[in-house]
Amino acid sequence: MGQRVHLVAAALLLAILITANWFSGDLRDLIGYCPRIGYLLQTVNGVGRGPSVAGDNHDNRPLAANLSACHASLTDADRPTYCCPPRRDADQIVVEFQLPEIAPSPLRVRRPAHLLDSDYVAKYEKAVAIMKSLPSDHPHSFLRQANNHCLYCTGSYNQVNSTSLFKIHRSWFFFPWHRAFLYFHERILGSSSATTHLLYRIGFYTRGAFNSTQREPGHLPPHVADLNYQREETGRKPEEQMAVNLAFMYHQMVSGARKAELFMGCKLTAGAEGGCDGPGTIEDAPHNTVHEWVGNGLNPEREYMGAFYTAARDPAFYAHHANIDRLWTVWRKIMDSAAPDFTESSWLDTSFTFYDENLRFVRIKVRDCLDPAKLGYAYENIDLPWLNARPKPAVPPEVARNILKKKDEWSTLLASGNPDGQTTYFNNEEQALGATVRARVQRPRRHGAQAEKGEEEEILVVYGIHVLGDVYAKFDVFVNLVADEKKAGPLAREFAGTFVNTPRGARRVGEDRLSAAWRKSTLKLGISELLEDLKADRDENVWVSLVPRAGSGANIMVDGIRIELLR
Ligand SMILES: *[C@@H]1O[C@H](CO)[C@@H](O)[C@H](O)[C@H]1NC(C)=O
Ligand SMILES: *[C@@H]1O[C@H](CO)[C@@H](O)[C@H](O)[C@H]1NC(C)=O
Ligand SMILES: *[C@@H]1O[C@H](CO)[C@@H](O)[C@H](O)[C@H]1NC(C)=O
Ligand SMILES: [Cu+2]
């Protein structure tokens, strides 16, 4: 039986490898390069989602990579790729990371790339050039650095004590993993040039070592990045685009992200049972959308930036992620939070491994990544123009309410027979988003005194999202929208958020993609402030519109919508 699985998988893999001619030039060697087929097949044996390694008991223990199980993995478009290091990680001596007792001083200040003079940037470029000149098996080489992202993002490692893959995107590990990765990357850059700190930048940067051959030509500067990019050119003028970007950032950073889970992502825990798919606001966009915007649309997976397995080969990756990391620090400041974002050991004690500047193989835990000052760096403060970009209703709320009252036919999708009355099922069936779907959704009753209101966030939950074929897909969510949904966007207060599916091939080589039912996603959007601004915070129901974008709706299935209170 096991033998047969091996043979079938081997045949499949060979067929894939032989027909591996999707690429031209320097992309060709990235794909289908799989020198350890025998090794890969060991993992194909455990394709099932059930436990097959002793101890896979689905509790809330922290995650770690099984370093002796690095194997070929799949790109977002399901092509086998291989980014394991040439020498097995498992044979390296692992050093436990130690935060310094006293915070290092002075702090390395990460500065905004677009505001710096050429001399300053030249130092950074030189350090990157040194990395690029190292042989590709050196842990400090640019390629090996980039492959760190490939390892943890395409599922090259199994989780320890489990056959589940260890992937750090689309969950609460997104921010801490990237912080740890950048931390070691910056220390390596700095070791070759004493004054080099990471630079940050929204969008990307084209000069010298920042440049990349794999970018979307139509999006090079001076085009203003579309932070809510949906694979369609909007034709907006620069100042219009900037206004949309600011309103969008207000939503993603402030009104839509008032709870840690909304900002950070869902609580992924160990094993198949612990799987979840629910990125936080910033990971969804601008993080995903800028990856998409920068990557070259002529490449099959928008490589480099548009695909997990190649993203970090573009030097813009580090500037983009330094900016995303900065937003984490800004968000904590806005939310006035001194407490850790989460207190579960399954988060705090989850660990990752990286090579440091002294070539030690270091294991760092999430709990060590929470305070940039303790890690010895800080961000230069810049203005936050989006803080004042609170959007306004597209249609005056009183007018909208009258129109909505007349649209009784919208409520045909409302389920009956649900005792708590708080869930809108679409007639208990998955609903395809071939066109806009609207539903009237009941709000939960608040318990206890009004005084508690401040602590509870009302969240709109779109659950059971399932993208057929795991292809690129996007939809926007609006509340009480009566304006034209084709044109409405983040500038309207009715905009509640967006869902972006970047394909993630979240299965093993050989596993049937359609069987992976646990990959259904949940989108959670904070709407308390939005409801106040739409004068709907005393209403029993709201009308929710799911608006598919970029012609991707026919692939998106949704189980339902509900509103919950999150403490
Ligand atoms: C893996 O399982 C072994 C044996 O049950 C246990 O000692 C170890 O702590 C586990 N490791 C993790 C990270 O859960
Ligand atoms: C790590 O992976 C290897 C190879 O698949 C497996 O034999 C071993 O049991 C795993 N160890 C743990 C602790 O999960
Ligand atoms: C950066 O790359 C783009 C695209 O290949 C090219 O057009 C441009 O000239 C490059 N700029 C620099 C400064 O190297
Ligand atoms: Cu990224």
PDB file of N, CA, C and O in Angstrom, residues 273-326:
ATOM      1  N   GLU A 273      -5.780  19.721  13.573  1.00  0.00           N
ATOM      2  CA  GLU A 273      -6.937  20.319  14.235  1.00  0.00           C
ATOM      3  C   GLU A 273      -6.737  21.802  14.505  1.00  0.00           C
ATOM      4  O   GLU A 273      -7.699  22.556  14.603  1.00  0.00           O
ATOM      5  N   GLY A 274      -5.492  22.189  14.655  1.00  0.00           N
ATOM      6  CA  GLY A 274      -5.199  23.579  15.023  1.00  0.00           C
ATOM      7  C   GLY A 274      -5.121  24.518  13.824  1.00  0.00           C
ATOM      8  O   GLY A 274      -4.898  25.709  13.987  1.00  0.00           O
ATOM      9  N   GLY A 275      -5.289  23.985  12.625  1.00  0.00           N
ATOM     10  CA  GLY A 275      -5.166  24.809  11.427  1.00  0.00           C
ATOM     11  C   GLY A 275      -6.220  25.899  11.387  1.00  0.00           C
ATOM     12  O   GLY A 275      -7.339  25.697  11.822  1.00  0.00           O
ATOM     13  N   CYS A 276      -5.851  27.062  10.921  1.00  0.00           N
ATOM     14  CA  CYS A 276      -6.846  28.111  10.708  1.00  0.00           C
ATOM     15  C   CYS A 276      -6.346  28.986   9.582  1.00  0.00           C
ATOM     16  O   CYS A 276      -5.168  28.976   9.252  1.00  0.00           O
ATOM     17  N   ASP A 277      -7.244  29.701   8.976  1.00  0.00           N
ATOM     18  CA  ASP A 277      -6.877  30.597   7.889  1.00  0.00           C
ATOM     19  C   ASP A 277      -7.623  31.903   8.092  1.00  0.00           C
ATOM     20  O   ASP A 277      -8.794  31.993   7.778  1.00  0.00           O
ATOM     21  N   GLY A 278      -6.944  32.880   8.644  1.00  0.00           N
ATOM     22  CA  GLY A 278      -7.605  34.152   8.906  1.00  0.00           C
ATOM     23  C   GLY A 278      -6.577  35.232   9.143  1.00  0.00           C
ATOM     24  O   GLY A 278      -6.207  35.517  10.265  1.00  0.00           O
ATOM     25  N   PRO A 279      -6.075  35.815   8.052  1.00  0.00           N
ATOM     26  CA  PRO A 279      -5.072  36.864   8.210  1.00  0.00           C
ATOM     27  C   PRO A 279      -5.663  38.091   8.893  1.00  0.00           C
ATOM     28  O   PRO A 279      -6.856  38.348   8.799  1.00  0.00           O
ATOM     29  N   GLY A 280      -4.812  38.852   9.575  1.00  0.00           N
ATOM     30  CA  GLY A 280      -5.239  40.124  10.145  1.00  0.00           C
ATOM     31  C   GLY A 280      -5.383  41.182   9.059  1.00  0.00           C
ATOM     32  O   GLY A 280      -5.035  40.961   7.899  1.00  0.00           O
ATOM     33  N   THR A 281      -5.902  42.348   9.473  1.00  0.00           N
ATOM     34  CA  THR A 281      -6.204  43.396   8.486  1.00  0.00           C
ATOM     35  C   THR A 281      -4.984  43.768   7.647  1.00  0.00           C
ATOM     36  O   THR A 281      -5.068  43.818   6.418  1.00  0.00           O
ATOM     37  N   ILE A 282      -3.861  43.986   8.307  1.00  0.00           N
ATOM     38  CA  ILE A 282      -2.685  44.484   7.572  1.00  0.00           C
ATOM     39  C   ILE A 282      -2.078  43.401   6.688  1.00  0.00           C
ATOM     40  O   ILE A 282      -1.587  43.670   5.586  1.00  0.00           O
ATOM     41  N   GLU A 283      -2.109  42.147   7.171  1.00  0.00           N
ATOM     42  CA  GLU A 283      -1.563  41.089   6.317  1.00  0.00           C
ATOM     43  C   GLU A 283      -2.363  41.002   5.013  1.00  0.00           C
ATOM     44  O   GLU A 283      -1.798  40.882   3.923  1.00  0.00           O
ATOM     45  N   ASP A 284      -3.677  41.071   5.142  1.00  0.00           N
ATOM     46  CA  ASP A 284      -4.518  41.000   3.945  1.00  0.00           C
ATOM     47  C   ASP A 284      -4.176  42.147   2.992  1.00  0.00           C
ATOM     48  O   ASP A 284      -3.923  41.944   1.817  1.00  0.00           O
ATOM     49  N   ALA A 285      -4.178  43.337   3.531  1.00  0.00           N
ATOM     50  CA  ALA A 285      -3.837  44.514   2.735  1.00  0.00           C
ATOM     51  C   ALA A 285      -3.509  45.649   3.697  1.00  0.00           C
ATOM     52  O   ALA A 285      -4.216  45.823   4.668  1.00  0.00           O
ATOM     53  N   PRO A 286      -2.438  46.374   3.473  1.00  0.00           N
ATOM     54  CA  PRO A 286      -1.625  46.459   2.265  1.00  0.00           C
ATOM     55  C   PRO A 286      -0.570  45.353   2.059  1.00  0.00           C
ATOM     56  O   PRO A 286       0.062  45.352   1.016  1.00  0.00           O
ATOM     57  N   HIS A 287      -0.377  44.427   3.011  1.00  0.00           N
ATOM     58  CA  HIS A 287       0.724  43.488   2.803  1.00  0.00           C
ATOM     59  C   HIS A 287       0.567  42.672   1.519  1.00  0.00           C
ATOM     60  O   HIS A 287       1.400  42.717   0.628  1.00  0.00           O
ATOM     61  N   ASN A 288      -0.529  41.899   1.435  1.00  0.00           N
ATOM     62  CA  ASN A 288      -0.709  41.059   0.246  1.00  0.00           C
ATOM     63  C   ASN A 288      -0.832  41.886  -1.029  1.00  0.00           C
ATOM     64  O   ASN A 288      -0.289  41.535  -2.076  1.00  0.00           O
ATOM     65  N   THR A 289      -1.584  42.970  -0.926  1.00  0.00           N
ATOM     66  CA  THR A 289      -1.858  43.747  -2.133  1.00  0.00           C
ATOM     67  C   THR A 289      -0.586  44.382  -2.685  1.00  0.00           C
ATOM     68  O   THR A 289      -0.411  44.451  -3.900  1.00  0.00           O
ATOM     69  N   VAL A 290       0.316  44.818  -1.810  1.00  0.00           N
ATOM     70  CA  VAL A 290       1.557  45.415  -2.318  1.00  0.00           C
ATOM     71  C   VAL A 290       2.461  44.332  -2.917  1.00  0.00           C
ATOM     72  O   VAL A 290       3.125  44.560  -3.926  1.00  0.00           O
ATOM     73  N   HIS A 291       2.465  43.136  -2.311  1.00  0.00           N
ATOM     74  CA  HIS A 291       3.182  42.022  -2.956  1.00  0.00           C
ATOM     75  C   HIS A 291       2.685  41.834  -4.392  1.00  0.00           C
ATOM     76  O   HIS A 291       3.459  41.694  -5.330  1.00  0.00           O
ATOM     77  N   GLU A 292       1.369  41.828  -4.532  1.00  0.00           N
ATOM     78  CA  GLU A 292       0.756  41.648  -5.847  1.00  0.00           C
ATOM     79  C   GLU A 292       1.104  42.800  -6.794  1.00  0.00           C
ATOM     80  O   GLU A 292       1.354  42.598  -7.970  1.00  0.00           O
ATOM     81  N   TRP A 293       1.049  43.991  -6.264  1.00  0.00           N
ATOM     82  CA  TRP A 293       1.268  45.200  -7.058  1.00  0.00           C
ATOM     83  C   TRP A 293       2.684  45.232  -7.625  1.00  0.00           C
ATOM     84  O   TRP A 293       2.909  45.591  -8.768  1.00  0.00           O
ATOM     85  N   VAL A 294       3.644  44.811  -6.806  1.00  0.00           N
ATOM     86  CA  VAL A 294       5.045  44.923  -7.207  1.00  0.00           C
ATOM     87  C   VAL A 294       5.456  43.796  -8.161  1.00  0.00           C
ATOM     88  O   VAL A 294       6.187  44.016  -9.121  1.00  0.00           O
ATOM     89  N   GLY A 295       4.974  42.576  -7.904  1.00  0.00           N
ATOM     90  CA  GLY A 295       5.388  41.432  -8.721  1.00  0.00           C
ATOM     91  C   GLY A 295       4.979  41.596 -10.183  1.00  0.00           C
ATOM     92  O   GLY A 295       4.012  42.284 -10.503  1.00  0.00           O
ATOM     93  N   ASN A 296       5.731  40.942 -11.040  1.00  0.00           N
ATOM     94  CA  ASN A 296       5.520  41.101 -12.481  1.00  0.00           C
ATOM     95  C   ASN A 296       4.336  40.268 -12.968  1.00  0.00           C
ATOM     96  O   ASN A 296       4.373  39.031 -12.936  1.00  0.00           O
ATOM     97  N   GLY A 297       3.307  40.944 -13.439  1.00  0.00           N
ATOM     98  CA  GLY A 297       2.086  40.272 -13.894  1.00  0.00           C
ATOM     99  C   GLY A 297       2.291  39.360 -15.090  1.00  0.00           C
ATOM    100  O   GLY A 297       1.425  38.541 -15.407  1.00  0.00           O
ATOM    101  N   LEU A 298       3.445  39.466 -15.741  1.00  0.00           N
ATOM    102  CA  LEU A 298       3.698  38.574 -16.882  1.00  0.00           C
ATOM    103  C   LEU A 298       4.238  37.224 -16.432  1.00  0.00           C
ATOM    104  O   LEU A 298       4.225  36.257 -17.183  1.00  0.00           O
ATOM    105  N   ASN A 299       4.738  37.147 -15.224  1.00  0.00           N
ATOM    106  CA  ASN A 299       5.208  35.861 -14.700  1.00  0.00           C
ATOM    107  C   ASN A 299       4.010  35.044 -14.219  1.00  0.00           C
ATOM    108  O   ASN A 299       3.009  35.601 -13.796  1.00  0.00           O
ATOM    109  N   PRO A 300       4.152  33.718 -14.263  1.00  0.00           N
ATOM    110  CA  PRO A 300       2.992  32.867 -13.936  1.00  0.00           C
ATOM    111  C   PRO A 300       2.412  33.119 -12.558  1.00  0.00           C
ATOM    112  O   PRO A 300       1.215  33.029 -12.368  1.00  0.00           O
ATOM    113  N   GLU A 301       3.265  33.427 -11.578  1.00  0.00           N
ATOM    114  CA  GLU A 301       2.758  33.661 -10.223  1.00  0.00           C
ATOM    115  C   GLU A 301       3.130  35.066  -9.739  1.00  0.00           C
ATOM    116  O   GLU A 301       3.321  35.282  -8.557  1.00  0.00           O
ATOM    117  N   ARG A 302       3.255  35.977 -10.685  1.00  0.00           N
ATOM    118  CA  ARG A 302       3.664  37.344 -10.363  1.00  0.00           C
ATOM    119  C   ARG A 302       4.987  37.368  -9.596  1.00  0.00           C
ATOM    120  O   ARG A 302       5.193  38.194  -8.707  1.00  0.00           O
ATOM    121  N   GLU A 303       5.897  36.453  -9.920  1.00  0.00           N
ATOM    122  CA  GLU A 303       7.206  36.475  -9.284  1.00  0.00           C
ATOM    123  C   GLU A 303       7.904  37.797  -9.617  1.00  0.00           C
ATOM    124  O   GLU A 303       7.624  38.366 -10.658  1.00  0.00           O
ATOM    125  N   TYR A 304       8.833  38.293  -8.786  1.00  0.00           N
ATOM    126  CA  TYR A 304       9.176  37.703  -7.520  1.00  0.00           C
ATOM    127  C   TYR A 304       8.155  38.013  -6.416  1.00  0.00           C
ATOM    128  O   TYR A 304       7.760  37.165  -5.662  1.00  0.00           O
ATOM    129  N   MET A 305       7.824  39.292  -6.264  1.00  0.00           N
ATOM    130  CA  MET A 305       7.121  39.696  -5.044  1.00  0.00           C
ATOM    131  C   MET A 305       5.747  39.046  -4.891  1.00  0.00           C
ATOM    132  O   MET A 305       5.245  38.892  -3.780  1.00  0.00           O
ATOM    133  N   GLY A 306       5.129  38.655  -5.992  1.00  0.00           N
ATOM    134  CA  GLY A 306       3.770  38.152  -5.911  1.00  0.00           C
ATOM    135  C   GLY A 306       3.638  36.712  -5.449  1.00  0.00           C
ATOM    136  O   GLY A 306       2.518  36.214  -5.338  1.00  0.00           O
ATOM    137  N   ALA A 307       4.742  36.012  -5.182  1.00  0.00           N
ATOM    138  CA  ALA A 307       4.646  34.595  -4.810  1.00  0.00           C
ATOM    139  C   ALA A 307       5.494  34.327  -3.567  1.00  0.00           C
ATOM    140  O   ALA A 307       6.612  34.836  -3.442  1.00  0.00           O
ATOM    141  N   PHE A 308       4.970  33.504  -2.665  1.00  0.00           N
ATOM    142  CA  PHE A 308       5.695  33.213  -1.427  1.00  0.00           C
ATOM    143  C   PHE A 308       7.110  32.702  -1.692  1.00  0.00           C
ATOM    144  O   PHE A 308       8.054  33.065  -1.005  1.00  0.00           O
ATOM    145  N   TYR A 309       7.237  31.820  -2.670  1.00  0.00           N
ATOM    146  CA  TYR A 309       8.531  31.134  -2.811  1.00  0.00           C
ATOM    147  C   TYR A 309       9.628  32.036  -3.353  1.00  0.00           C
ATOM    148  O   TYR A 309      10.804  31.734  -3.204  1.00  0.00           O
ATOM    149  N   THR A 310       9.264  33.148  -4.002  1.00  0.00           N
ATOM    150  CA  THR A 310      10.285  34.044  -4.557  1.00  0.00           C
ATOM    151  C   THR A 310      10.270  35.446  -3.954  1.00  0.00           C
ATOM    152  O   THR A 310      11.167  36.241  -4.260  1.00  0.00           O
ATOM    153  N   ALA A 311       9.268  35.782  -3.160  1.00  0.00           N
ATOM    154  CA  ALA A 311       9.075  37.185  -2.739  1.00  0.00           C
ATOM    155  C   ALA A 311      10.356  37.821  -2.214  1.00  0.00           C
ATOM    156  O   ALA A 311      10.714  38.936  -2.590  1.00  0.00           O
ATOM    157  N   ALA A 312      11.078  37.106  -1.345  1.00  0.00           N
ATOM    158  CA  ALA A 312      12.217  37.732  -0.681  1.00  0.00           C
ATOM    159  C   ALA A 312      13.456  37.795  -1.574  1.00  0.00           C
ATOM    160  O   ALA A 312      14.527  38.218  -1.138  1.00  0.00           O
ATOM    161  N   ARG A 313      13.314  37.361  -2.837  1.00  0.00           N
ATOM    162  CA  ARG A 313      14.425  37.571  -3.788  1.00  0.00           C
ATOM    163  C   ARG A 313      14.419  38.978  -4.333  1.00  0.00           C
ATOM    164  O   ARG A 313      15.353  39.384  -5.013  1.00  0.00           O
ATOM    165  N   ASP A 314      13.341  39.699  -4.119  1.00  0.00           N
ATOM    166  CA  ASP A 314      13.297  41.102  -4.512  1.00  0.00           C
ATOM    167  C   ASP A 314      13.700  41.923  -3.294  1.00  0.00           C
ATOM    168  O   ASP A 314      13.090  41.814  -2.234  1.00  0.00           O
ATOM    169  N   PRO A 315      14.746  42.751  -3.443  1.00  0.00           N
ATOM    170  CA  PRO A 315      15.182  43.541  -2.273  1.00  0.00           C
ATOM    171  C   PRO A 315      14.063  44.426  -1.715  1.00  0.00           C
ATOM    172  O   PRO A 315      14.109  44.815  -0.549  1.00  0.00           O
ATOM    173  N   ALA A 316      13.065  44.729  -2.526  1.00  0.00           N
ATOM    174  CA  ALA A 316      11.951  45.534  -2.029  1.00  0.00           C
ATOM    175  C   ALA A 316      11.205  44.810  -0.917  1.00  0.00           C
ATOM    176  O   ALA A 316      10.555  45.437  -0.085  1.00  0.00           O
ATOM    177  N   PHE A 317      11.326  43.489  -0.888  1.00  0.00           N
ATOM    178  CA  PHE A 317      10.670  42.706   0.151  1.00  0.00           C
ATOM    179  C   PHE A 317      11.023  43.238   1.541  1.00  0.00           C
ATOM    180  O   PHE A 317      10.172  43.397   2.409  1.00  0.00           O
ATOM    181  N   TYR A 318      12.329  43.511   1.738  1.00  0.00           N
ATOM    182  CA  TYR A 318      12.797  43.878   3.082  1.00  0.00           C
ATOM    183  C   TYR A 318      12.311  45.272   3.463  1.00  0.00           C
ATOM    184  O   TYR A 318      11.996  45.525   4.627  1.00  0.00           O
ATOM    185  N   ALA A 319      12.228  46.153   2.465  1.00  0.00           N
ATOM    186  CA  ALA A 319      11.711  47.494   2.744  1.00  0.00           C
ATOM    187  C   ALA A 319      10.203  47.422   2.999  1.00  0.00           C
ATOM    188  O   ALA A 319       9.675  48.071   3.907  1.00  0.00           O
ATOM    189  N   HIS A 320       9.526  46.618   2.227  1.00  0.00           N
ATOM    190  CA  HIS A 320       8.082  46.441   2.417  1.00  0.00           C
ATOM    191  C   HIS A 320       7.804  45.849   3.794  1.00  0.00           C
ATOM    192  O   HIS A 320       6.965  46.350   4.550  1.00  0.00           O
ATOM    193  N   HIS A 321       8.533  44.802   4.159  1.00  0.00           N
ATOM    194  CA  HIS A 321       8.249  44.163   5.444  1.00  0.00           C
ATOM    195  C   HIS A 321       8.733  44.980   6.635  1.00  0.00           C
ATOM    196  O   HIS A 321       8.152  44.889   7.728  1.00  0.00           O
ATOM    197  N   ALA A 322       9.785  45.784   6.442  1.00  0.00           N
ATOM    198  CA  ALA A 322      10.165  46.689   7.532  1.00  0.00           C
ATOM    199  C   ALA A 322       9.009  47.653   7.774  1.00  0.00           C
ATOM    200  O   ALA A 322       8.677  47.987   8.917  1.00  0.00           O
ATOM    201  N   ASN A 323       8.365  48.071   6.703  1.00  0.00           N
ATOM    202  CA  ASN A 323       7.223  48.966   6.873  1.00  0.00           C
ATOM    203  C   ASN A 323       6.055  48.264   7.571  1.00  0.00           C
ATOM    204  O   ASN A 323       5.427  48.816   8.471  1.00  0.00           O
ATOM    205  N   ILE A 324       5.794  47.034   7.192  1.00  0.00           N
ATOM    206  CA  ILE A 324       4.718  46.267   7.833  1.00  0.00           C
ATOM    207  C   ILE A 324       5.043  46.089   9.325  1.00  0.00           C
ATOM    208  O   ILE A 324       4.172  46.226  10.191  1.00  0.00           O
ATOM    209  N   ASP A 325       6.317  45.825   9.625  1.00  0.00           N
ATOM    210  CA  ASP A 325       6.751  45.666  11.015  1.00  0.00           C
ATOM    211  C   ASP A 325       6.579  46.984  11.778  1.00  0.00           C
ATOM    212  O   ASP A 325       6.154  47.006  12.934  1.00  0.00           O
ATOM    213  N   ARG A 326       6.897  48.082  11.106  1.00  0.00           N
ATOM    214  CA  ARG A 326       6.687  49.405  11.719  1.00  0.00           C
ATOM    215  C   ARG A 326       5.210  49.593  12.060  1.00  0.00           C
ATOM    216  O   ARG A 326       4.860  50.092  13.135  1.00  0.00           O
TER     217      ARG A 326
END
